[in-house]
Short mmCIF file of C-alpha atoms and ligand atoms in Angstrom, two decimals:
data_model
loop_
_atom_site.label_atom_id
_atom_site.label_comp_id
_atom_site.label_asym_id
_atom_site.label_seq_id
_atom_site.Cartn_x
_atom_site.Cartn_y
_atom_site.Cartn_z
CA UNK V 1 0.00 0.00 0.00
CA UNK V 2 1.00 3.63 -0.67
CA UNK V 3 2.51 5.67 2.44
CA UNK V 4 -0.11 7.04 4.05
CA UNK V 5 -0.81 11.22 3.56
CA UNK V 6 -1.46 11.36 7.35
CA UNK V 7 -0.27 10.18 10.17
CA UNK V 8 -1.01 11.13 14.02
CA UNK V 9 1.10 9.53 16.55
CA UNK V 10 -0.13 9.24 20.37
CA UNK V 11 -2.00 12.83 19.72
CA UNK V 12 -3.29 14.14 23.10
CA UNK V 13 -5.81 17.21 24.01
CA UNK V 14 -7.01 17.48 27.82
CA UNK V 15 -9.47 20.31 28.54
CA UNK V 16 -8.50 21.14 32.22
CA UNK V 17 -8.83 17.39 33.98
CA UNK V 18 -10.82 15.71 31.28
CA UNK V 19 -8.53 14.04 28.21
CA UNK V 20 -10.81 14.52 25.67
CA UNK V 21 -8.01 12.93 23.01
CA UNK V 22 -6.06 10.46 24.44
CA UNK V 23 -3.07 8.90 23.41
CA UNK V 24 -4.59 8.59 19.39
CA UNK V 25 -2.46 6.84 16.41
CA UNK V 26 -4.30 6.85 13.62
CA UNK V 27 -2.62 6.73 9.37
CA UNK V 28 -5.13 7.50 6.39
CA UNK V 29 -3.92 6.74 2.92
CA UNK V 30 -4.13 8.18 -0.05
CA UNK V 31 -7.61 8.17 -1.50
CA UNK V 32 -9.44 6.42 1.37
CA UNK V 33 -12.55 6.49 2.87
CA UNK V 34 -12.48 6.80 6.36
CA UNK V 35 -15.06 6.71 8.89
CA UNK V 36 -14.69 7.42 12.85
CA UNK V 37 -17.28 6.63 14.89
CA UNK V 38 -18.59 7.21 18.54
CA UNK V 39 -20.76 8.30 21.30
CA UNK V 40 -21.01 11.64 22.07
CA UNK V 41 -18.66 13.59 23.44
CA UNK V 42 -15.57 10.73 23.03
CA UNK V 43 -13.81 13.14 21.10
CA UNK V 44 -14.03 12.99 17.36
CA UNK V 45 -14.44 16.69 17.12
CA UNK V 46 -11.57 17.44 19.05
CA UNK V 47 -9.59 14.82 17.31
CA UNK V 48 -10.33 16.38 13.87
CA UNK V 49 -10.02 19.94 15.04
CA UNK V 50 -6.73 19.14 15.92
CA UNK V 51 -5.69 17.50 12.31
CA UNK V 52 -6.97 21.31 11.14
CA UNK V 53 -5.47 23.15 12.56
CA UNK V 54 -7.89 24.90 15.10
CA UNK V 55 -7.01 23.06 18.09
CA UNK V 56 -3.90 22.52 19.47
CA UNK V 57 -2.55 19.20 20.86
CA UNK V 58 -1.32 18.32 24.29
CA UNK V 59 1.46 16.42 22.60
CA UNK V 60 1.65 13.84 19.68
CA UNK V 61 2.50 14.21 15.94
CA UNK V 62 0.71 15.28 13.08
CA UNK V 63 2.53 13.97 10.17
CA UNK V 64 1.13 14.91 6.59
CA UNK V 65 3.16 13.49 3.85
CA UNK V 66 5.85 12.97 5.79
CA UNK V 67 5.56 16.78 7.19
CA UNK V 68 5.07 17.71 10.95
CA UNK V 69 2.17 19.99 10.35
CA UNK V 70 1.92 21.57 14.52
CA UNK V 71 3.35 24.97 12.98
CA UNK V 72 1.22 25.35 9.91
CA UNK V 73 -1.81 27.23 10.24
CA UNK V 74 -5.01 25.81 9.02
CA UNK V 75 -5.42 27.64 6.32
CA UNK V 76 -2.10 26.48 5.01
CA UNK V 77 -2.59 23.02 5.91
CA UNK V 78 -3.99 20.47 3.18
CA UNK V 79 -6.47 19.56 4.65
CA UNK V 80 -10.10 21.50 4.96
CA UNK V 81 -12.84 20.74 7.06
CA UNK V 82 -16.80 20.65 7.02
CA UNK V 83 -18.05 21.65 10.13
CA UNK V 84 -21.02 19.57 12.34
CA UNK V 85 -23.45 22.71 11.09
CA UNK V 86 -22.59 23.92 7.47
CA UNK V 87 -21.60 27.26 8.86
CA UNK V 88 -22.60 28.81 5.16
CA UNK V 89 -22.30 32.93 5.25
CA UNK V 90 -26.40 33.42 4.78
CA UNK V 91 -26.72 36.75 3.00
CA UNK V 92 -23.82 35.02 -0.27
CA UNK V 93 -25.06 33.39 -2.80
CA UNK V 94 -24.04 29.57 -3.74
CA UNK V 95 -21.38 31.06 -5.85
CA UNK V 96 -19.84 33.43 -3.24
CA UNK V 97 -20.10 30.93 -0.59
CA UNK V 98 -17.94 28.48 -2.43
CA UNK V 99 -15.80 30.74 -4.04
CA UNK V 100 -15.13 32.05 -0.46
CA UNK V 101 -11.87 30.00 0.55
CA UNK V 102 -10.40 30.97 -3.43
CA UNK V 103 -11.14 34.75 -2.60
CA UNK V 104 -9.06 34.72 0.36
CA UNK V 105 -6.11 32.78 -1.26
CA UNK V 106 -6.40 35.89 -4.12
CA UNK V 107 -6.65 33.46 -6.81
CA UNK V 108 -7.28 35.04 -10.08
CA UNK V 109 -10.63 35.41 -10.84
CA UNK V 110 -11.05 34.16 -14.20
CA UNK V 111 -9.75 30.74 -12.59
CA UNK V 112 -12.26 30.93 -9.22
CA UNK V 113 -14.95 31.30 -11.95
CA UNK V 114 -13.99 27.89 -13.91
CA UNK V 115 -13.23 26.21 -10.26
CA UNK V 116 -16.75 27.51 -8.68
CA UNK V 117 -18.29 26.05 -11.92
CA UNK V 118 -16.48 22.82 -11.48
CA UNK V 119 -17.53 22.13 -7.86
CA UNK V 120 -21.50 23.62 -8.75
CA UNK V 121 -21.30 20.89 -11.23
CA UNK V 122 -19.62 18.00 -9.29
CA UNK V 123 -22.45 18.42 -6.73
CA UNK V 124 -25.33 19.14 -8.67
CA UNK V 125 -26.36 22.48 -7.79
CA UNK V 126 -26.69 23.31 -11.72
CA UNK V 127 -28.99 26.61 -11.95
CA UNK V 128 -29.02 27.85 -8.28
CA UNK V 129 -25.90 29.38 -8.48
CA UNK V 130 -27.19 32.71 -7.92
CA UNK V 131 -29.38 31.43 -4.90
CA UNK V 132 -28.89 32.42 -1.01
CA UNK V 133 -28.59 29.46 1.64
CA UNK V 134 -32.27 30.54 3.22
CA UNK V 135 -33.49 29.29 -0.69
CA UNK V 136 -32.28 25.66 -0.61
CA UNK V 137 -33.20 22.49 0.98
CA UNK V 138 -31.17 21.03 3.47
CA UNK V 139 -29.52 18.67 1.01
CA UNK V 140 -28.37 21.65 -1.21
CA UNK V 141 -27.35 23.25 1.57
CA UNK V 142 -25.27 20.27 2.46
CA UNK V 143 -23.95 20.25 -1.08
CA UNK V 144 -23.05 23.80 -0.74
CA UNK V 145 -21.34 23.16 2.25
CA UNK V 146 -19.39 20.15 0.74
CA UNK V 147 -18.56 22.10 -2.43
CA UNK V 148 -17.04 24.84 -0.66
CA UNK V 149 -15.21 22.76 1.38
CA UNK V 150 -13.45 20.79 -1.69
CA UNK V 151 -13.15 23.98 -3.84
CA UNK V 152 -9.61 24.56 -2.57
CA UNK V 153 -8.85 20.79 -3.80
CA UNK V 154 -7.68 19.91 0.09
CA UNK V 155 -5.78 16.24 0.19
CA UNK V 156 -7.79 16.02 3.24
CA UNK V 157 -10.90 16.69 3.57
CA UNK V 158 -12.35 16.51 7.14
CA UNK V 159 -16.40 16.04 7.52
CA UNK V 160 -18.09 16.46 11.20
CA UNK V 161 -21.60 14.65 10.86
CA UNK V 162 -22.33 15.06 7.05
CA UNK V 163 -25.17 13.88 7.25
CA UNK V 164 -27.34 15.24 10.42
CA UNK V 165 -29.08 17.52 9.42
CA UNK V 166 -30.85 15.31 6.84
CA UNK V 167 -33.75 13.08 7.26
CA UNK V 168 -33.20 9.62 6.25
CA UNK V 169 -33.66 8.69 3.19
CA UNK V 170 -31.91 11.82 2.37
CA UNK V 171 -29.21 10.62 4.12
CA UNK V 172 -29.34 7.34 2.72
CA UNK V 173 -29.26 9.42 -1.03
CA UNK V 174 -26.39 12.06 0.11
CA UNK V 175 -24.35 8.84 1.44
CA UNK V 176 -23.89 7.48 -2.57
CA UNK V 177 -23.09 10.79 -3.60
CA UNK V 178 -20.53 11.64 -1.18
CA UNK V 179 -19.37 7.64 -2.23
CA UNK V 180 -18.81 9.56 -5.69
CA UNK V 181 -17.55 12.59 -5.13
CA UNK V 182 -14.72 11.19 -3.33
CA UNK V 183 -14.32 8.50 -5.82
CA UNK V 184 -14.45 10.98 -9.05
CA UNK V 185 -11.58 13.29 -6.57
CA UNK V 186 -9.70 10.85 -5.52
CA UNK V 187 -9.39 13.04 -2.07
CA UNK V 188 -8.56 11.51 1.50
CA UNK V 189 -12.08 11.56 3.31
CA UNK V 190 -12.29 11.05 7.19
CA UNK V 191 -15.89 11.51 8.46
CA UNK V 192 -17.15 11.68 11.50
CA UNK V 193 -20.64 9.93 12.32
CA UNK V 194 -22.73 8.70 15.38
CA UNK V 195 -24.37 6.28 12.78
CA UNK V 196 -22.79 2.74 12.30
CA UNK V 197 -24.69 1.61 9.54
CA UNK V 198 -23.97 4.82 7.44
CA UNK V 199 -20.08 4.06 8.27
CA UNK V 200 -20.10 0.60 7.34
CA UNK V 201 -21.59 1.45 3.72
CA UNK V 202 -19.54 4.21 3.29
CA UNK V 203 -16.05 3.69 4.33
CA UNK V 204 -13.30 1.59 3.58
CA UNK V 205 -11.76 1.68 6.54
CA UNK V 206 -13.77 2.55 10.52
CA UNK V 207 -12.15 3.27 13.94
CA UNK V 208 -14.29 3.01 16.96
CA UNK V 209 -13.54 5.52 19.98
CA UNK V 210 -14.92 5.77 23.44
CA UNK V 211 -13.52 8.12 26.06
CA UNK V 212 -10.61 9.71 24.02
CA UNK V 213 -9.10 6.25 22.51
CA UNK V 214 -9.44 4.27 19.39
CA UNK V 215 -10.89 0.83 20.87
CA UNK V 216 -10.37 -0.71 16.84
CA UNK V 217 -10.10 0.40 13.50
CA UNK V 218 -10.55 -1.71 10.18
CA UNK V 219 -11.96 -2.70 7.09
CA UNK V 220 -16.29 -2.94 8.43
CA UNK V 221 -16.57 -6.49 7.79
CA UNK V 222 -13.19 -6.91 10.19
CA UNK V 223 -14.88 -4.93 13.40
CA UNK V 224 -18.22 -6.28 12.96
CA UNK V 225 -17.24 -9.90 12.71
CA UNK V 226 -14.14 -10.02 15.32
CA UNK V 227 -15.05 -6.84 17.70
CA UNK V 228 -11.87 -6.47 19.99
CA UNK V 229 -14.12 -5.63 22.97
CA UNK V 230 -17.73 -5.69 24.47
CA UNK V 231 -18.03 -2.27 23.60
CA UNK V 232 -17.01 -2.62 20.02
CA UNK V 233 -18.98 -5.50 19.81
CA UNK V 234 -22.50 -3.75 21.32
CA UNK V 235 -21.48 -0.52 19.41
CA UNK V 236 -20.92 -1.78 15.88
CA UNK V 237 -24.61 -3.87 15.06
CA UNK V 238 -26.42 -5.38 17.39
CA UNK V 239 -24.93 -8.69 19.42
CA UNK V 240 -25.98 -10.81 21.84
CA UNK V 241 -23.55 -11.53 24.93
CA UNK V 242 -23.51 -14.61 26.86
CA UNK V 243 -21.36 -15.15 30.05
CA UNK V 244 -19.65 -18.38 30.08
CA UNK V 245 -16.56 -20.27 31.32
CA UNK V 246 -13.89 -22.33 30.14
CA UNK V 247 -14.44 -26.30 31.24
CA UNK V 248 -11.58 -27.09 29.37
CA UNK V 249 -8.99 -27.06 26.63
CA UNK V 250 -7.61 -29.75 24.49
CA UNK V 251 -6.13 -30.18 20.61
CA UNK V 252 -6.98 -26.61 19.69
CA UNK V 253 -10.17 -26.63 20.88
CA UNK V 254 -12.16 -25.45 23.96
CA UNK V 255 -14.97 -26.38 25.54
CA UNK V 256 -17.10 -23.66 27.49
CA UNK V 257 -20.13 -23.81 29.81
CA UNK V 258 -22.48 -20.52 29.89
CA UNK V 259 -24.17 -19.52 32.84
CA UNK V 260 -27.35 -21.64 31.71
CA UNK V 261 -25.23 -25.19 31.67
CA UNK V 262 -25.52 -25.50 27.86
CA UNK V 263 -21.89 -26.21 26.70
CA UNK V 264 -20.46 -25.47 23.67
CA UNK V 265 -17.04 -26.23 21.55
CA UNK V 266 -15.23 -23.69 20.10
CA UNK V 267 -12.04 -23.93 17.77
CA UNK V 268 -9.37 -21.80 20.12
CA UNK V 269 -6.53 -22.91 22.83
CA UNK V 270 -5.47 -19.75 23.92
CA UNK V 271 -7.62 -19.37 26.72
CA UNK V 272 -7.31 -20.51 30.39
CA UNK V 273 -8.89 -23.49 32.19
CA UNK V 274 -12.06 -21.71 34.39
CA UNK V 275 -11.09 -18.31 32.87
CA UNK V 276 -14.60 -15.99 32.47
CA UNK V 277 -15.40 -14.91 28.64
CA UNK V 278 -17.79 -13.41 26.79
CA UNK V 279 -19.17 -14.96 23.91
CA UNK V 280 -20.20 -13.12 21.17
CA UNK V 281 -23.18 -13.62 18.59
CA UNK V 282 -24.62 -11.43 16.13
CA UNK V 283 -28.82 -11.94 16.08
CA UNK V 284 -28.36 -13.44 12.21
CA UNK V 285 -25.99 -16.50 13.63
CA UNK V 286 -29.22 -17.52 15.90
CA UNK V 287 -30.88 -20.84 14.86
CA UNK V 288 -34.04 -20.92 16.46
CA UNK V 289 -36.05 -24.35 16.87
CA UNK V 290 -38.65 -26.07 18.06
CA UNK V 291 -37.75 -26.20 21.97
CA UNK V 292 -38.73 -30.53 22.13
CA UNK V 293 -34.15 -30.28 21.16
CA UNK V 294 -31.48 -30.07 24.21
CA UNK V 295 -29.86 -26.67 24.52
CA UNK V 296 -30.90 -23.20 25.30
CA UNK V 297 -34.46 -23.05 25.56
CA UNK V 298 -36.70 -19.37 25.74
CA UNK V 299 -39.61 -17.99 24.66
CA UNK V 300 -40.39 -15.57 22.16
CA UNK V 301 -41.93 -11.79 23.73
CA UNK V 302 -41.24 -10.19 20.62
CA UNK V 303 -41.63 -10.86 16.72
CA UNK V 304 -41.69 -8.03 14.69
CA UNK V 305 -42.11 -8.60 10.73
CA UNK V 306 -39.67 -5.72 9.20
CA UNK V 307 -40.29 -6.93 5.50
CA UNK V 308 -36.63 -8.02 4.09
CA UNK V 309 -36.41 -9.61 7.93
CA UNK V 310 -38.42 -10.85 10.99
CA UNK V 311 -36.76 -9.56 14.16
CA UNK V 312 -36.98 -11.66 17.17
CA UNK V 313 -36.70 -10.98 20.94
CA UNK V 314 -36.32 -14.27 22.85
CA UNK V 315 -36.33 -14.39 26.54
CA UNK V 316 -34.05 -16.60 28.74
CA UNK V 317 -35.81 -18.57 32.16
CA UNK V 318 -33.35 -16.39 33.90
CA UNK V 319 -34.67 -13.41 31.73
CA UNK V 320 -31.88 -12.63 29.64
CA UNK V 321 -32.90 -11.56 26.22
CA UNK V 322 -31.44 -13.13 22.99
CA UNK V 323 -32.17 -11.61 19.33
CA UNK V 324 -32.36 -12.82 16.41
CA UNK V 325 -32.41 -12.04 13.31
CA UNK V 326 -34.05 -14.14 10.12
CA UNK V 327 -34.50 -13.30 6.69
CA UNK V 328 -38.07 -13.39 4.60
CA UNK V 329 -37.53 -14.60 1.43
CA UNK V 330 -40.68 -16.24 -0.05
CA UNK V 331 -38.58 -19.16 -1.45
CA UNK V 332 -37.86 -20.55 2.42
CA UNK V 333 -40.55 -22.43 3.91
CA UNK V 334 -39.21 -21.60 7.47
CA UNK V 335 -41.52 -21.55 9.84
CA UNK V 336 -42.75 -18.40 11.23
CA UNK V 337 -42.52 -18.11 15.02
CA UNK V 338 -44.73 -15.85 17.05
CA UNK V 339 -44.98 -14.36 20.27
CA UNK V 340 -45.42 -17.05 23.14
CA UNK V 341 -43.83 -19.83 21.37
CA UNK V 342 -41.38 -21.87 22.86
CA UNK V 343 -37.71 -22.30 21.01
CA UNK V 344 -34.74 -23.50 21.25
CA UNK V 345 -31.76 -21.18 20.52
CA UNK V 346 -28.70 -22.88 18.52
CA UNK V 347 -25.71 -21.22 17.18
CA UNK V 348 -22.55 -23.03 15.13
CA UNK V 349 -19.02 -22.68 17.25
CA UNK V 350 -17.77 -20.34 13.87
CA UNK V 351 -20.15 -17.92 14.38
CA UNK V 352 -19.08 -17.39 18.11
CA UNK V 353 -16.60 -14.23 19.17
CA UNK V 354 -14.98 -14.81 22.50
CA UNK V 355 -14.25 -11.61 24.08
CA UNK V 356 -12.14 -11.03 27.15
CA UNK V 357 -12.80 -7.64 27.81
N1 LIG G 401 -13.21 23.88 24.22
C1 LIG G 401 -13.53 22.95 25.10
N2 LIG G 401 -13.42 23.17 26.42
C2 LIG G 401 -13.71 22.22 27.33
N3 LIG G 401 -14.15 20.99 27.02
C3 LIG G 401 -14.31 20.70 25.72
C4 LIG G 401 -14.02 21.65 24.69
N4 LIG G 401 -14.27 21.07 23.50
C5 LIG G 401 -14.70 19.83 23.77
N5 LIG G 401 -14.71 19.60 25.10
C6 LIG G 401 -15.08 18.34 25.75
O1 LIG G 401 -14.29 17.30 25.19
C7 LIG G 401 -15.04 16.10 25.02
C8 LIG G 401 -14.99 15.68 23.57
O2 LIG G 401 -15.71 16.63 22.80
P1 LIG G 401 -15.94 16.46 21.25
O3 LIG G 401 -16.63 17.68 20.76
O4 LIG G 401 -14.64 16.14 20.63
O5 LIG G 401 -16.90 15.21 21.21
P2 LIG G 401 -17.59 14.49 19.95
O6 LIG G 401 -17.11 13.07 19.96
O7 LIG G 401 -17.39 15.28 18.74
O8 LIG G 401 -19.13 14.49 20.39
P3 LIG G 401 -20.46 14.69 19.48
O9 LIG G 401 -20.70 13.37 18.83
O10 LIG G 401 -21.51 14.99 20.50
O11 LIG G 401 -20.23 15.81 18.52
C9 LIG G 401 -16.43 16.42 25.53
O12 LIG G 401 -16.54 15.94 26.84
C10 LIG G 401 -16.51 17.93 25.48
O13 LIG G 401 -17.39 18.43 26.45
MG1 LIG G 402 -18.68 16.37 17.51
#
C-alpha cells in the first residue's frame, strides 16, 4: 500500500482534567474512505479539530506526507474541514459561498470562476448558483457546504456529521453521492458519524472511539465480525452476549459452559482453564427451533415482521434476552414463530466471538 498522507502519533488534548483525546495513532492513505465513529462527546471533534489546525494538541505528531504539520496554520494546511453545522455565510449566494476559501487565497478570478463552476457541477447544484442558503433544501445546503469545502482541492478533507441535518432517506441518497464525489476526486475523506450503519456502507476503513481512545479500526466487515471488545462488539450492530466459562482445553479446541449449563465447543486454545469470557453472537448466527431439542431453551416476547427480515426478541428462564435475526424470502418455507412460542436457541461454534474484555 502507498505511504499514508497522514499520520497522528499518540495525539493528546485534555481540557483542564478531562482528556478529551487520548493517546490517538491513527494513518489515512491516499484516496481512502475513512469513517470514525462514537458516542457523544468521546472526542471525534476534538480529534479532527486538531488534524486542522484549530485546536492545538497536548502532545503527539501530526505527520502529513511525511511533514510535521503543529506549525502550519489551518489555512495552510492540506487539509479542509466541514463543520457539524454547514456554517454557510447566509446573506452570499451559492457562488460566493464556495468561491469564499479561493477569494481569500487571491486566486485570479477568471480561474475561481472555472473552479466555482467545477464544484456547482460535481455536486449538482446546476442553476441555483445565484441562490442564497435561506433558498435551498437542506440537502443543497449540504452540497453547498461540501462544495465549498473541496473547492480549494484539500488532500484532506475533514467532515463532522455530514449527514445530520438530513432526514433519512436523504441521508441514505447524500451517502452514494458523497461515495462519488470522493471516488471521481480521488481526495482523503475522514468523516465523522454517530451512525454505524452509514459508516459501514460508506467507508473503507472505521475506527471506533470511546472516552478519548481508538478501541479498533478496520476494514467494516473486520470490526463487525471479530469486535476487539464488548463495547465494540455492542457498538458496531447489534450482538448478543452470553457469560460463560472455560471447562476445558484440548487439541486446539475449547470447551465452554455458559451460565445456563448449555456447553459449547469452540475452535481456540489460547484461553485458560475456568477463565470468564464473553461470547459473542450477532442476532443473524441464531438458529431458532422447536424447543422438544437439548440446549438453550426461551420464549419468544417479541416478533416483529420488518419486510426483508423478521426480528426476534427471545427471553431466557433467567430473563436474559437473545435476538435474532431471520430473513423473509418467499422461497424458504421456514416456519414463522410468534410471540409465546417456545424455542430452542442454537448457534454453530464459527459464528461465536470470544471476548475477554
Ligand atoms: N473547548 C472545550 N473546552 C472544554 N471541554 C471541551 C471543549 N471542546 C470539547 N470539550 C469536551 O471534550 C469532550 C470531547 O468533545 P468532542 O466535541 O470532541 O466530542 P464528539 O465526539 O465530537 O461528540 P459529538 O458526537 O456529541 O459531537 C467532551 O466531553 C466535550 O465536552
Ligand atoms: Mg462532535
Amino acid at each position: 500500500m502507498a505511504d499514508p498522507i497522514l499520520r497522528l502519533s499518540r495525539l493528546t488534548k485534555t481540557f483542564g482534567p478531562l482528556k478529551a483525546v487520548d493517546g490517538v495513532s491513527l494513518e489515512i492513505h491516499p484516496g481512502e474512505f475513512f469513517a470514525l465513529l462514537g458516542p457523544s462527546g468521546c472526542g471525534k471533534t476534538t480529534l479532527m479539530r486538531m488534524i486542522a489546525g484549530f485546536e492545538t494538541p497536548d502532545s503527539g505528531l501530526i505527520d502529513m506526507e511525511g511533514r510535521d504539520l503543529t506549525p502550519v496554520p489551518p489555512h495552510r494546511r492540506p487539509v479542509n474541514m466541514m463543520f457539524q453545522s454547514y456554517a454557510l455565510f447566509p446573506h452570499m449566494s451559492v457562488e460566493r459561498n464556495i468561491a469564499f476559501g479561493l477569494v481569500q487565497e487571491g486566486m485570479p478570478k477568471a480561474e475561481i470562476a472555472k473552479r466555482v463552476t467545477d464544484m456547482i457541477d460535481l455536486v449538482q447544484l446546476g442553476g441555483m448558483a445565484a441562490r442564497r442558503p435561506d433558498q435551498l433544501s437542506g440537502g443543497q445546503k449540504q452540497r453547498v457546504a461540501l462544495a465549498r469545502a473541496l473547492a480549494k482541492r484539500p488532500k484532506l478533507l475533514l467532515l463532522d456529521e455530514p449527514l445530520a441535518a438530513l432526514d433519512r432517506k436523504l441521508r441514505e441518497e447524500t451517502q452514494f453521492e458523497l461515495m462519488r464525489i470522493q471516488r471521481e476526486l480521488g481526495t482523503s475523506f475522514m468523516v465523522v458519524t454517530h451512525d454505524q450503519d452509514e459508516a459501514m456502507a460508506m467507508a473503507q476503513r472505521i475506527a471506533v472511539m470511546r472516552n478519548g481512545v481508538i478501541e479498533q479500526s478496520g476494514a467494516p466487515h473486520q470490526v463487525y465480525r471479530e469486535p476487539a471488545n464488548r463495547f465494540v462488539a455492542g457498538f458496531i450492530g447489534k450482538v448478543n452476549l452470553f457469560d460463560a466459562k472455560v471447562l476445558a482445553v484440548a487439541f486446539g479446541r475449547t470447551r465452554l459452559a455458559l451460565t445456563s449449563g448449555v456447553e459449547i465447543n469452540i475452535e481456540r486454545s489460547d484461553l485458560a482453564v475456568g477463565a470468564q469470557a464473553t461470547l459473542a453472537v450477532r442476532p443473524e448466527d441464531i438458529a431458532l427451533g422447536s424447543a422438544n431439542a437439548a440446549g438453550l431453551i426461551g420464549e419468544v416476547v417479541d416478533a416483529v415482521f420488518l419486510g426483508e427480515t423478521s426480528q426476534l426478541r427471545v427471553q431466557l428462564p433467567d430473563g436474559a434476552i437473545v435476538q435474532a435475526a431471520r430473513m423473509n424470502a418467499r422461497a424458504s418455507d421456514t416456519r414463522q414463530f410468534m410471540r409465546g412460542d417456545r424455542v430452542s436457541i442454537g448457534f454453530a461454534p464459527s459464528a461465536v466471538r470470544v471476548l475477554l474484555s
